[in-house]
Coordinates of C-alpha atoms and ligand atoms in Angstrom, one line a residue:
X1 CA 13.5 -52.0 -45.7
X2 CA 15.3 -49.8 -43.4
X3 CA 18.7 -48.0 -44.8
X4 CA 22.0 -49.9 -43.9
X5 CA 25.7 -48.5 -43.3
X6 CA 27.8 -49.3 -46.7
X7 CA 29.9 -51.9 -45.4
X8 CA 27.0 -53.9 -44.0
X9 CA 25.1 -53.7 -47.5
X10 CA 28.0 -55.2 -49.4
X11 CA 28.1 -57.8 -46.2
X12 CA 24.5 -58.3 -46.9
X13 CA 24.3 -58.5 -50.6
X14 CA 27.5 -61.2 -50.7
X15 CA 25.1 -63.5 -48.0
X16 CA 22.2 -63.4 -50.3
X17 CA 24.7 -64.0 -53.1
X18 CA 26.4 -67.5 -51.7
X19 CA 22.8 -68.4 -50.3
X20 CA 20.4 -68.1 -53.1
X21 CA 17.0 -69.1 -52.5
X22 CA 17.3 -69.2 -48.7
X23 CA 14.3 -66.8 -47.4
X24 CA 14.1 -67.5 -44.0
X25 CA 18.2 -67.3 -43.6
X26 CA 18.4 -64.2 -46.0
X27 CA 15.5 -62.7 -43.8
X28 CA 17.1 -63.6 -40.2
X29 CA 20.6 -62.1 -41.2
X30 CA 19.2 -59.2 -42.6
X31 CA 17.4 -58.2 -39.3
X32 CA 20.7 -58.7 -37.5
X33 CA 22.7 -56.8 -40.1
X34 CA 20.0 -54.1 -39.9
X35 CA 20.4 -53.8 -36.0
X36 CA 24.3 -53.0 -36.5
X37 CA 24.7 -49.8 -38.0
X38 CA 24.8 -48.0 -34.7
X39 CA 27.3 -50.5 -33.5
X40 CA 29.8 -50.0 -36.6
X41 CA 29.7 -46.6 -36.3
X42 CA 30.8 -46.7 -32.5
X43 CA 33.2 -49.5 -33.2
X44 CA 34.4 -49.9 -36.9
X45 CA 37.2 -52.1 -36.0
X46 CA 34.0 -54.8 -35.9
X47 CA 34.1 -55.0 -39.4
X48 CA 37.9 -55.9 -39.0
X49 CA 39.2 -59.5 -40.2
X50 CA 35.7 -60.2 -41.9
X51 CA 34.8 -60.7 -38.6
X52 CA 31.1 -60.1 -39.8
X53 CA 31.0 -61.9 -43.1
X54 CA 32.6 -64.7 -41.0
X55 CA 29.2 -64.9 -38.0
X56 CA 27.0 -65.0 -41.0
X57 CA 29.0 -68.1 -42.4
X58 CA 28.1 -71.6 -40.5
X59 CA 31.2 -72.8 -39.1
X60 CA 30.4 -76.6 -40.5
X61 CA 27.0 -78.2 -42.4
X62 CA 26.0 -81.7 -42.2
X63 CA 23.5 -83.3 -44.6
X64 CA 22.7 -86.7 -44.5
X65 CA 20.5 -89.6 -45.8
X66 CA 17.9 -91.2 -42.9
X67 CA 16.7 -94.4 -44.3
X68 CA 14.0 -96.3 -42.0
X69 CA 11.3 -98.9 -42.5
X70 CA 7.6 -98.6 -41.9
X71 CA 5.4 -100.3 -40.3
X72 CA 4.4 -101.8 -43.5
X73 CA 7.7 -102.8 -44.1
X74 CA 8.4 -99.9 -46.5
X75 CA 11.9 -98.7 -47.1
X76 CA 11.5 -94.4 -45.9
X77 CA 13.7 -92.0 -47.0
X78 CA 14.3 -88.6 -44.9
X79 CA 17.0 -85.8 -44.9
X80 CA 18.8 -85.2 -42.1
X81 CA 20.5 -81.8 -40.9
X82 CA 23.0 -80.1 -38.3
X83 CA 24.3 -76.9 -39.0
X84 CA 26.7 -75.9 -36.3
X85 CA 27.0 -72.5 -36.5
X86 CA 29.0 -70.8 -33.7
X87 CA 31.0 -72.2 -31.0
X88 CA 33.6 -69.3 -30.0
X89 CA 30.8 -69.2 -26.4
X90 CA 30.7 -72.7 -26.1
X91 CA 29.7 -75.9 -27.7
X92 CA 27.2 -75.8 -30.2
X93 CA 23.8 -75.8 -28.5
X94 CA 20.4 -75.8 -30.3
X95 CA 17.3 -77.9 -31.3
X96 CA 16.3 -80.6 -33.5
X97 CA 12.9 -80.3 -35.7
X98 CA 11.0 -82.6 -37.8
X99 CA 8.7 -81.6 -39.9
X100 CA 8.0 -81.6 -43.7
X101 CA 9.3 -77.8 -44.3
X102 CA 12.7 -78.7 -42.9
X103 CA 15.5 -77.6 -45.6
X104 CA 18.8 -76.2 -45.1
X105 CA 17.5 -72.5 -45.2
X106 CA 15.6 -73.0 -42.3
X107 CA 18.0 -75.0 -40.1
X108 CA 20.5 -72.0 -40.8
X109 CA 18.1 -69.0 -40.3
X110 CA 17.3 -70.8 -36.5
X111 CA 21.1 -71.9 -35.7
X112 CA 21.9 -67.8 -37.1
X113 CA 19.3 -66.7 -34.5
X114 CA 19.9 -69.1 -32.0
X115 CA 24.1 -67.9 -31.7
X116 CA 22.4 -64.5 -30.8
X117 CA 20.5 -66.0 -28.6
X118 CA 22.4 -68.2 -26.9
X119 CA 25.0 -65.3 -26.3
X120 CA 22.0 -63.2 -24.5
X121 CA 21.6 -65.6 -22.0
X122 CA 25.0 -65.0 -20.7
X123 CA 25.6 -69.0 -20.5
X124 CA 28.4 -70.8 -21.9
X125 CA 26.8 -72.5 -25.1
X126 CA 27.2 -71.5 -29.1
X127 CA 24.8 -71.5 -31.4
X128 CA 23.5 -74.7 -33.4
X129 CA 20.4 -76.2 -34.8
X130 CA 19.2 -79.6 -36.4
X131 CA 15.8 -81.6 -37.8
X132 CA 14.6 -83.9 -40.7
X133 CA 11.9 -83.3 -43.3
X134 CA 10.3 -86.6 -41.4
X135 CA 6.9 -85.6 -40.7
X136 CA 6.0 -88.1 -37.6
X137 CA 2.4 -86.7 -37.8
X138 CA 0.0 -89.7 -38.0
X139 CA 3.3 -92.1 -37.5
X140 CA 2.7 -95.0 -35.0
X141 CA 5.8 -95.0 -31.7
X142 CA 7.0 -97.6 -33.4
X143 CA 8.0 -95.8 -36.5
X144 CA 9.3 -93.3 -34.1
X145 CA 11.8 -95.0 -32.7
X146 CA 12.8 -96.5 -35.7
X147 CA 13.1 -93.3 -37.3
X148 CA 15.1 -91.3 -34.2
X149 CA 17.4 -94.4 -34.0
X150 CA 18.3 -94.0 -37.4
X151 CA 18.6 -90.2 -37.7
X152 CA 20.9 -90.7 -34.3
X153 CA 23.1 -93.6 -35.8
X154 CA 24.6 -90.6 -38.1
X155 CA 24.3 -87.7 -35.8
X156 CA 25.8 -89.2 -32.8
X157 CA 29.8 -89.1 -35.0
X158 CA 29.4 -84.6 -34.7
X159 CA 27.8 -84.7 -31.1
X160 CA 29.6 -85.2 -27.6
X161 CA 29.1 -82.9 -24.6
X162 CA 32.3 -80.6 -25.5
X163 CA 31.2 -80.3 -29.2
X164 CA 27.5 -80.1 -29.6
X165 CA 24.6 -80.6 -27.7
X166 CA 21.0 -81.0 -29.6
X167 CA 17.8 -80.8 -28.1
X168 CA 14.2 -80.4 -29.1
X169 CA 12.1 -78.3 -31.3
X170 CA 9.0 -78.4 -33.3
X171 CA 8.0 -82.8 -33.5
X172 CA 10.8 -83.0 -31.2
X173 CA 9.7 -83.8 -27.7
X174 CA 10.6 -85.7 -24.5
X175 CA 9.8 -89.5 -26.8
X176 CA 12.0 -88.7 -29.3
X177 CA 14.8 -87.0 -27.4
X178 CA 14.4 -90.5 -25.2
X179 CA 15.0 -92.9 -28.5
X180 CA 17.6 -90.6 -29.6
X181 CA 19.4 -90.8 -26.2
X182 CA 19.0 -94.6 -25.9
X183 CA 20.4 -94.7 -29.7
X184 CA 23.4 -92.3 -28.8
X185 CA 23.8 -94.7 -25.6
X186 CA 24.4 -98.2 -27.1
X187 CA 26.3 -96.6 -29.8
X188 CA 28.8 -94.8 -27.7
X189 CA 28.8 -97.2 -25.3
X190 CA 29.2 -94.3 -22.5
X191 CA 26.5 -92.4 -20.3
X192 CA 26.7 -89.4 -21.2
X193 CA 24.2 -87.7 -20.2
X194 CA 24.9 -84.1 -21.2
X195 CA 25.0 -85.2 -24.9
X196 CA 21.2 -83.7 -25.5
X197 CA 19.0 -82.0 -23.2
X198 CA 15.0 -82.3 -22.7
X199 CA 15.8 -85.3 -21.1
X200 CA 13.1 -87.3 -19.3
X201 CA 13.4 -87.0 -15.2
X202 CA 14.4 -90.8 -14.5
X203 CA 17.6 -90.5 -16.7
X204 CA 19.3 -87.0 -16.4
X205 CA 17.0 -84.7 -17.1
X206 CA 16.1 -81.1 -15.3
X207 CA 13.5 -80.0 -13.6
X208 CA 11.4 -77.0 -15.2
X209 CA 12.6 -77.9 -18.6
X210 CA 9.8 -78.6 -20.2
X211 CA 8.4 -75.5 -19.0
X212 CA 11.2 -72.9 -20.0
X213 CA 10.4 -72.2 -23.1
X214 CA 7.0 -70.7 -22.7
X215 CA 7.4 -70.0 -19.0
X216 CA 10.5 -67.5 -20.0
X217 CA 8.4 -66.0 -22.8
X218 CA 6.1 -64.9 -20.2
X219 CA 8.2 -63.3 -17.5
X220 CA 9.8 -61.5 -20.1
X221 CA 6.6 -60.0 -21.1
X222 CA 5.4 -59.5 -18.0
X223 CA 8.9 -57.6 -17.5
X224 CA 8.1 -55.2 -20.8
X225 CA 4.7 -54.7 -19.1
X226 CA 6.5 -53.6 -16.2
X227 CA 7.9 -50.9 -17.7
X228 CA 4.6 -49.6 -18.3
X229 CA 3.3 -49.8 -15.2
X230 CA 1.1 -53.2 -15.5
X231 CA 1.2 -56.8 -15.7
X232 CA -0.5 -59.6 -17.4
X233 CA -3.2 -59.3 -14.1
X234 CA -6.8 -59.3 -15.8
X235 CA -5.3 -59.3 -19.5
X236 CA -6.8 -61.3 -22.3
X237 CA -4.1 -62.9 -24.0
X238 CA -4.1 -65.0 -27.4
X239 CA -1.4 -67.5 -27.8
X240 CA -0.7 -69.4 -31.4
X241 CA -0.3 -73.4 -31.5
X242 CA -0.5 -75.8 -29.0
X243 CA 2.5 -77.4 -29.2
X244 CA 5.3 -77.0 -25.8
X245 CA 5.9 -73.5 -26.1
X246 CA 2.5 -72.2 -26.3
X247 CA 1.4 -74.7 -23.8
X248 CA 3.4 -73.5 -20.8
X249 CA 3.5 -69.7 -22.0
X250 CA 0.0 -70.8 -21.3
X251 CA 0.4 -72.0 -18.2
X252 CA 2.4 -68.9 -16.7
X253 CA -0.3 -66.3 -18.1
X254 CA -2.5 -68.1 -16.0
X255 CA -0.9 -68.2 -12.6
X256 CA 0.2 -64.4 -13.4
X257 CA -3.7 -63.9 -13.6
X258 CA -4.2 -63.1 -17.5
X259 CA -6.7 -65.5 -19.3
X260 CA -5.6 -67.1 -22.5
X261 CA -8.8 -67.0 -24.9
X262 CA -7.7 -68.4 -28.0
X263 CA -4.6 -71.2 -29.0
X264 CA -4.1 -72.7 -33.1
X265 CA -2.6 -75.7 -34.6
X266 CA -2.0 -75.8 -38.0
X267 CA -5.2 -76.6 -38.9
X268 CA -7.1 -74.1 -37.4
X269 CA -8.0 -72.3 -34.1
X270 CA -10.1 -72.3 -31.2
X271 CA -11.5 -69.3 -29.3
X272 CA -12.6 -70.1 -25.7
X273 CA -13.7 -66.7 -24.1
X274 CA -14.1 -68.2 -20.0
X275 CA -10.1 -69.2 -20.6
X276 CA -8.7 -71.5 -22.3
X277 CA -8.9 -75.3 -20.3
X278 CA -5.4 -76.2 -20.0
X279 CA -5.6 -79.4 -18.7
X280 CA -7.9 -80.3 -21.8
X281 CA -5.3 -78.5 -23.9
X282 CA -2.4 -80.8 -22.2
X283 CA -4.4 -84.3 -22.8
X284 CA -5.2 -83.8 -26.2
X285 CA -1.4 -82.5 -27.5
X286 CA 0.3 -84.6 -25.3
X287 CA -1.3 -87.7 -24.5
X288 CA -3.8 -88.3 -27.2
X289 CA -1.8 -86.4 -30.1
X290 CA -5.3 -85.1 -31.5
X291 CA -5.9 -81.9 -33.3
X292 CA -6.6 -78.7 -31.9
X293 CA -10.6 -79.3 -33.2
X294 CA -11.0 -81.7 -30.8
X295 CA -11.1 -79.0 -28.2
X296 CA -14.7 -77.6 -29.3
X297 CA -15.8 -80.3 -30.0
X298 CA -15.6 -82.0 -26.6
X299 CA -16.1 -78.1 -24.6
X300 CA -19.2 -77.8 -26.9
X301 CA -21.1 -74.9 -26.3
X302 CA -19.1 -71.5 -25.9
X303 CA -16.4 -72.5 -27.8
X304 CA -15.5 -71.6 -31.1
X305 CA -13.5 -73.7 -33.7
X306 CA -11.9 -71.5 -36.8
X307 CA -10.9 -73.8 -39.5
X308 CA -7.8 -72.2 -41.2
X309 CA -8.1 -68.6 -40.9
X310 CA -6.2 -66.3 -38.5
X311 CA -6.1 -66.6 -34.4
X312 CA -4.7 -62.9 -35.0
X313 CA -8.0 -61.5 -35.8
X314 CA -9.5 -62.3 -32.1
X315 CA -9.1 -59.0 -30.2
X316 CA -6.7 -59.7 -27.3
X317 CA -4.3 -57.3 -25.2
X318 CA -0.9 -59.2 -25.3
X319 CA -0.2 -61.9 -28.4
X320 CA 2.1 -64.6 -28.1
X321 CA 3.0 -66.1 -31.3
X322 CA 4.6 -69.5 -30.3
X323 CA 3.9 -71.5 -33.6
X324 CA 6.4 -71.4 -36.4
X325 CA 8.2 -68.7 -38.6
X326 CA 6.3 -66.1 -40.2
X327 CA 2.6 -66.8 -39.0
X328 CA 2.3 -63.3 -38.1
X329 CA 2.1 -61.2 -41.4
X330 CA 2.0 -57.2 -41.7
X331 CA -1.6 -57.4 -42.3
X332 CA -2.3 -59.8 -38.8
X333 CA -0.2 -57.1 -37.5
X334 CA -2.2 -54.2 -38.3
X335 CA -5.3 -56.0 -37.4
X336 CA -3.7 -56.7 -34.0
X337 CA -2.9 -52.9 -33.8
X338 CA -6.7 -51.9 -34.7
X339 CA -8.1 -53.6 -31.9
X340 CA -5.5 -52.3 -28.9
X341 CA -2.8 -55.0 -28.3
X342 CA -0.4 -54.0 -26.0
X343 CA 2.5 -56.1 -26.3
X344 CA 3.6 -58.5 -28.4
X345 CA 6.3 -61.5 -27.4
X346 CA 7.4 -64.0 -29.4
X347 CA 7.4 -67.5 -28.2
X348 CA 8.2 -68.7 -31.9
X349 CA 11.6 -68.0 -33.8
X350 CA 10.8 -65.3 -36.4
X351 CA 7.6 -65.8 -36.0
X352 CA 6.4 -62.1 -37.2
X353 CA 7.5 -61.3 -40.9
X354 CA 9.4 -57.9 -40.6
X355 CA 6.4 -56.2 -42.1
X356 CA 4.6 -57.2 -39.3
X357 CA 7.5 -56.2 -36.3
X358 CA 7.8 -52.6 -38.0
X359 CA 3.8 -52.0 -37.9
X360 CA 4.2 -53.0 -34.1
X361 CA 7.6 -50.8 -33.7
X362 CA 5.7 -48.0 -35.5
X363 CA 2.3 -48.2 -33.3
X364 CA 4.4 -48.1 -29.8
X365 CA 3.5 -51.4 -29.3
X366 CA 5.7 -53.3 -26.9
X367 CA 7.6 -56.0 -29.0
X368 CA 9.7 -59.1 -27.5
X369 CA 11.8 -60.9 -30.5
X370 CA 11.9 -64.3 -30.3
X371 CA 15.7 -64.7 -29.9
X372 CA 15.3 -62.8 -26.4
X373 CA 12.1 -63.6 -25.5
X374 CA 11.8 -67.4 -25.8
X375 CA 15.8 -67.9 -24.6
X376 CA 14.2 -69.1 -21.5
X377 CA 14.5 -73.1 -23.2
X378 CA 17.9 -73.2 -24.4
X379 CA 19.0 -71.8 -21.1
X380 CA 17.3 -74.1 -18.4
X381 CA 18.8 -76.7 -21.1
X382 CA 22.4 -75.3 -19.6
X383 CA 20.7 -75.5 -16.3
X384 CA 20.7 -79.2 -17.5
X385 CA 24.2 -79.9 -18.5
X386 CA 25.3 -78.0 -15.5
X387 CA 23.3 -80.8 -13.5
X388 CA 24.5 -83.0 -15.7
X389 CA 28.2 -82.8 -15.3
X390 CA 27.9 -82.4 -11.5
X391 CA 25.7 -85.2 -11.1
X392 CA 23.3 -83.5 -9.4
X393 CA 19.4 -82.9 -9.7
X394 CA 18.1 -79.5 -8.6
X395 CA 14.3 -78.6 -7.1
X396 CA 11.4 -77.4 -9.3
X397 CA 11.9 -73.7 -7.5
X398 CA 15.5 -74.1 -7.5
X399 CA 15.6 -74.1 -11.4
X400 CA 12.9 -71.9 -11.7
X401 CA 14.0 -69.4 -9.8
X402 CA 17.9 -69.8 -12.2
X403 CA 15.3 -69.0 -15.3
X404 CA 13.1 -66.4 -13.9
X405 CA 16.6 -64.4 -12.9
X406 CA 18.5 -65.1 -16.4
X407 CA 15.3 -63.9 -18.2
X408 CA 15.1 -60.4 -15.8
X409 CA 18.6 -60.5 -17.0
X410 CA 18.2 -60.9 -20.5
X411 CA 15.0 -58.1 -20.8
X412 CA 17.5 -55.7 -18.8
X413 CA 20.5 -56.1 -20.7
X414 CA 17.9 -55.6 -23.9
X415 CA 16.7 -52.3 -22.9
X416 CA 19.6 -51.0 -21.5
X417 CA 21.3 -52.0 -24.9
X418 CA 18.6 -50.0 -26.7
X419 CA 18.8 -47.4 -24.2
X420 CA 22.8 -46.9 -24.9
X421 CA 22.5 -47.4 -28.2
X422 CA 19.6 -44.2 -28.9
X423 CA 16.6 -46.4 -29.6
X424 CA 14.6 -46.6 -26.1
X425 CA 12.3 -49.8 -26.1
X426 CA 13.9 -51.1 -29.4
X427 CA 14.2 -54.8 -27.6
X428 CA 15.2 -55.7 -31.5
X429 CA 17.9 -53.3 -31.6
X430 CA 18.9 -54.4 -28.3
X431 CA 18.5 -58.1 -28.7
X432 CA 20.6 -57.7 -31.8
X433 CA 23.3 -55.7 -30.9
X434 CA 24.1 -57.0 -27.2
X435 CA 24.1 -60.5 -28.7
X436 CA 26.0 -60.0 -31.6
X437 CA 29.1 -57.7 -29.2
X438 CA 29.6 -60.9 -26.8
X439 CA 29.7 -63.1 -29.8
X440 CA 32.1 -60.7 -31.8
X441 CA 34.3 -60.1 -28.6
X442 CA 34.9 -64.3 -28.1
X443 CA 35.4 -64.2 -31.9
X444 CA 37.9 -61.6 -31.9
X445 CA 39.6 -63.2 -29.1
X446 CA 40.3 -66.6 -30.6
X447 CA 41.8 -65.4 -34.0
X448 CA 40.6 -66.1 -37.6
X449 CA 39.1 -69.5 -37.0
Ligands
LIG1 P1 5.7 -78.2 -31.0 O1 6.0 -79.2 -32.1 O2 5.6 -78.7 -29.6 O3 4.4 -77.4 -31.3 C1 4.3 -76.6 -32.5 C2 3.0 -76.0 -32.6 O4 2.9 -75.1 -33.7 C3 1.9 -77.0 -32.9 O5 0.7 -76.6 -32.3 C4 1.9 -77.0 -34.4 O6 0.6 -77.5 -35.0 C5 2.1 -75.6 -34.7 N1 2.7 -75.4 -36.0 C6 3.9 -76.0 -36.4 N2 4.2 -75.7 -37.7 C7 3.1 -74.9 -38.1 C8 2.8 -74.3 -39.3 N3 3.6 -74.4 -40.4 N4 1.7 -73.6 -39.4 C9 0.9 -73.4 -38.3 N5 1.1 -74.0 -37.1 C10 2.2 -74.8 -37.0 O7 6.9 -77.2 -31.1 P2 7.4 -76.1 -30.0 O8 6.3 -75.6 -29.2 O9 8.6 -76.7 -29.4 O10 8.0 -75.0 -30.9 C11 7.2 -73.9 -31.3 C12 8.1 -72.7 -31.8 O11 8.9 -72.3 -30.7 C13 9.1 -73.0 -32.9 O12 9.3 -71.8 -33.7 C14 10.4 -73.3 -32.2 O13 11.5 -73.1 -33.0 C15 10.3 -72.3 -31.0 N6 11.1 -72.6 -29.9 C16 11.0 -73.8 -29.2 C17 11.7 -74.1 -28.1 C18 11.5 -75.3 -27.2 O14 12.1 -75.3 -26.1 N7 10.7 -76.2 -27.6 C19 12.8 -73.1 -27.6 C20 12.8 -71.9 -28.4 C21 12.0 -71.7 -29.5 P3 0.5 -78.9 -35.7 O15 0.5 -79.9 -34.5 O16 -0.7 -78.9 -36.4 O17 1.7 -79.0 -36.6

C-alpha cells in the first residue's frame, strides 16, 4: 500500500469505517485518496469544509424491491439500485448493470469512479450508477421486458433529464435500454428523450454510441503509444470478454492495423492466432446470445478454446481488459510483464486489482485506468443528450470525430497532470488528481451541500 498524507488516512480509515464490508468501494476510494497527497500538499485548503470526506459520501442511495413474473408464471424477486453520487458538474450520469454480483458496494465503487470520470471528459454530467442482481442470462425477451418494465416503474420517480440520466452497462444493452425507455414513456406520459442514453437510432439515439466505449479505449492507447514513438500498427493485442466494450475496442485495433488474438467470456477464452473474426464475434454476442465456446467450435481448426483459466497468460503486446472488476490479478500482471507487454488500457472499470497496476507502474509499462481510458461511452452519451435537447441527429464522422478529440483531450490533460504534479507517465496519478480538482472546484463553489 503506498504511504498516505495524515489527513487523508484519517479520511480513509473513517470511509472504511461507515462502509464495512464494501471491497470494491473501499478499494476505488483508496486509489483516489492515494493519488492526492501531492495535491494536498500544493493546496491544503482542499481538505477545507470536509470537502473530501464529503466526495467520498453518495449524495443520495436508492434501494428497491423489483418484483416480476416468469414465464412460468413465477412471482421473481430482484434488488434494485441507484446511487447518485455527484451532481455539483451536472446531472447524475452513469450506467445501469444486471447481473448476479450487483450489491450496493459495487454500484458505489462504479458511481465513485464514474464522478472522476465524468469530470475528465470536460462535459457537463455528474457522476452516477445503477443495476439489479437480475441475471437475464438464459431469460427469454419476454422476461426481459417484463423485468425492465418493472425495474423502470420505480426508477423512473429519481430520473428526468435535469436530475439523472442512466444508461447501460454490463446486461444492459440497446433491448433493455429500449423497454426501459418505452416503460419511462407511458409512465411519464412525455417524450423525453434525453431521460437515458444508448438509445436505439429510430427513437433518439446517437450515432457512434455503441461504439464509444471501446472505440475511446483504443485511441487513448494508441495516444500512450504515441508517446513512445509507435502505434497499435502490426501489434498483437489480447482483449478480455466479448461483451460491447471489448467488441468495438476490437473493432478499432483492427482498422488501426493491430490484430486481436484472443477475447473471454466468463466462461472461458478463445485464442485465434490469424485475428480474431469479428463478425463471428458480433453474431454470436449479439444476435444469437451464445457463449464465447461457440467460436472454436464453429472456426474449428486453428482455434483454441480455454475453459476457465486466464486469457492473460497468452503473450500479446498491448492488453485490454474490458470484462469486469478485478479480472486482472498481480500474478496475471506479472505474467503479462514476463512476456513483453507494452501497454496496458483498461476498457473495464477497476478491472486490474492494485497489485496488478503497481507491477505494471513498476515494470514501465504504459498503463491507461479505466476511469480515463474507457470515458469515451459516457461522453458520446452527452453527445447524445446534446442531440437530444436540440432535436438534432449528427453523422457517424461527425460524432466520431467529437469522441476521438475529447479522448486526445482526456490522455493530454492526464499526462500533463502527471507531468505538473512530478510523476511523468503516472496516467493514474493524473486521472485521479485532474478529475478530482474540477470536481472539488464546482464543490467548493456551490457551498456545503
Ligand atoms: P457486456 O455485458 O456487454 O459484456 C461484458 C463481458 O464481460 C461479457 O463478455 C461477459 O461474459 C464478461 N463478464 C462479465 N462479468 C464477468 C465476470 N464476473 N467474469 C468474467 N467475465 C465477465 O458489458 P460491457 O461491455 O458494457 O461492460 C464491460 C466493462 O466495461 C464493465 O466493467 C463496464 O462497467 C465497463 N464499461 C462499460 C461501458 C459501456 O458503455 N458499456 C462504459 C464504460 C465502462 P458473460 O457473457 O459470460 O457474462
Amino acid at each position: 500500500m503506498t504511504k498516505m498524507d495524515e489527513k487523508l488516512e484519517a479520511i480513509m480509515a473513517e470511509v472504511m469505517r461507515r462502509n464495512t464490508g464494501e471491497e470494491e468501494f473501499i478499494q476505488a476510494v483508496r486509489e483516489v485518496l492515494e493519488s492526492l497527497g501531492r495535491v494536498v500538499a500544493k493546496r491544503p485548503d482542499y481538505t477545507d469544509d470536509a470537502l473530501i470526506e464529503r466526495i467520498c459520501e453518495p449524495e443520495r442511495q436508492i434501494i428497491f424491491r423489483v418484483p416480476w413474473v416468469d414465464d412460468r408464471g413465477h412471482v421473481c424477486i430482484n434488488r434494485g439500485f441507484r446511487v447518485q453520487f455527484n451532481s455539483a458538474l451536472g446531472p447524475y450520469k452513469g450506467g445501469l448493470r444486471f447481473h448476479p454480483s450487483v450489491n450496493l458496494g459495487i454500484v458505489k465503487f462504479l458511481g465513485f469512479e464514474q464522478t472522476f470520470k465524468n469530470a475528465l471528459t470536460g462535459l457537463p454530467i455528474g457522476g452516477g450508477k445503477g443495476g439489479s442482481d437480475f441475471n437475464p442470462r438464459g431469460r427469454s425477451d419476454g422476461e426481459i421486458m417484463r423485468f425492465c418494465q418493472s425495474f423502470m416503474t420505480e426508477l423512473s420517480r429519481h430520473l428526468g433529464e435535469y436530475t439523472d440520466v442512466p444508461a447501460g452497462d454490463i446486461g444492459v444493452g440497446g433491448r433493455e435500454i429500449g423497454y426501459m425507455f418505452g416503460q419511462y414513456k407511458r409512465l411519464m406520459n412525455r417524450y423525453e428523450a434525453a431521460v437515458l442514453t444508448g438509445k436505439g437510432l429510430v427513437y433518439g439515439g446517437s450515432r457512434a454510441r455503441k461504439e464509444a466505449t471501446g472505440y475511446g479505449a483504443a485511441y487513448f492507447v494508441e495516444a500512450m503509444l504515441a508517446t513512445r514513438g509507435t502505434s497499435f500498427d502490426g501489434k498483437s493485442c489480447v482483449v478480455s470478454g466479448s461483451g460491447n466494450v471489448a467488441i468495438y475496442t476490437m473493432e478499432k485495433i483492427r482498422a488501426n492495423g493491430g490484430r486481436t488474438i484472443a477475447c473471454s467470456d466468463s466462461n472461458g477464452y478463445v485464442v485465434d492466432e490469424r485475428g480474431i473474426d469479428l463478425d463471428l464475434v458480433k453474431e454470436l454476442k449479439e444476435v444469437r446470445r451464445e457463449r464465447i465456446s461457440v467460436y472454436a467450435e464453429e472456426k474449428g481448426a486453428g482455434v483454441r478454446y480455454i475453459s476457465g483459466g486466464s486469457i492473460w497468460d497468452v503473450p500479446c503486446d498491448v492488453a485490454m481488459p474490458s470484462a469486469t472488476q478485478n479480472e486482472l490479478t498481480g500474478k496475471d500482471a506479472r505474467r503479462l510483464v514476463e512476456n513483453g507487454v507494452l501497454a496496458v488500457g483498461e476498457g473495464a472499470n477497476m478491472p486490474s486489482t492494485p497489485e496488478a497496476v503497481r507491477v505494471f507502474q513498476e515494470a514501465g509499462v504504459l498503463f491507461a485506468p479505466g476511469k480515463a481510458a474507457n470515458a469515451g461511452g459516457v461522453a458520446t452519451s452527452a453527445l447524445e443528450m446534446q442531440q437530444n435537447a436540440s432535436r438534432d441527429s449528427w453523422t457517424f464522422e461527425q460524432t466520431e470525430q467529437r469522441l476521438a478529440s475529447i479522448m486526445r483531450h482526456i490522455h493530454d490533460t492526464c499526462a500533463a497532470t502527471a507531468e505538473e504534479f512530478g510523476a511523468p507517465g503516472n496516467y493514474v496519478l493524473g486521472a485521479n488528481i485532474a478529475g478530482f480538482v474540477r470536481v472539488a472546484e464546482a464543490m467548493r463553489a456551490l457551498g456545503v451541500i
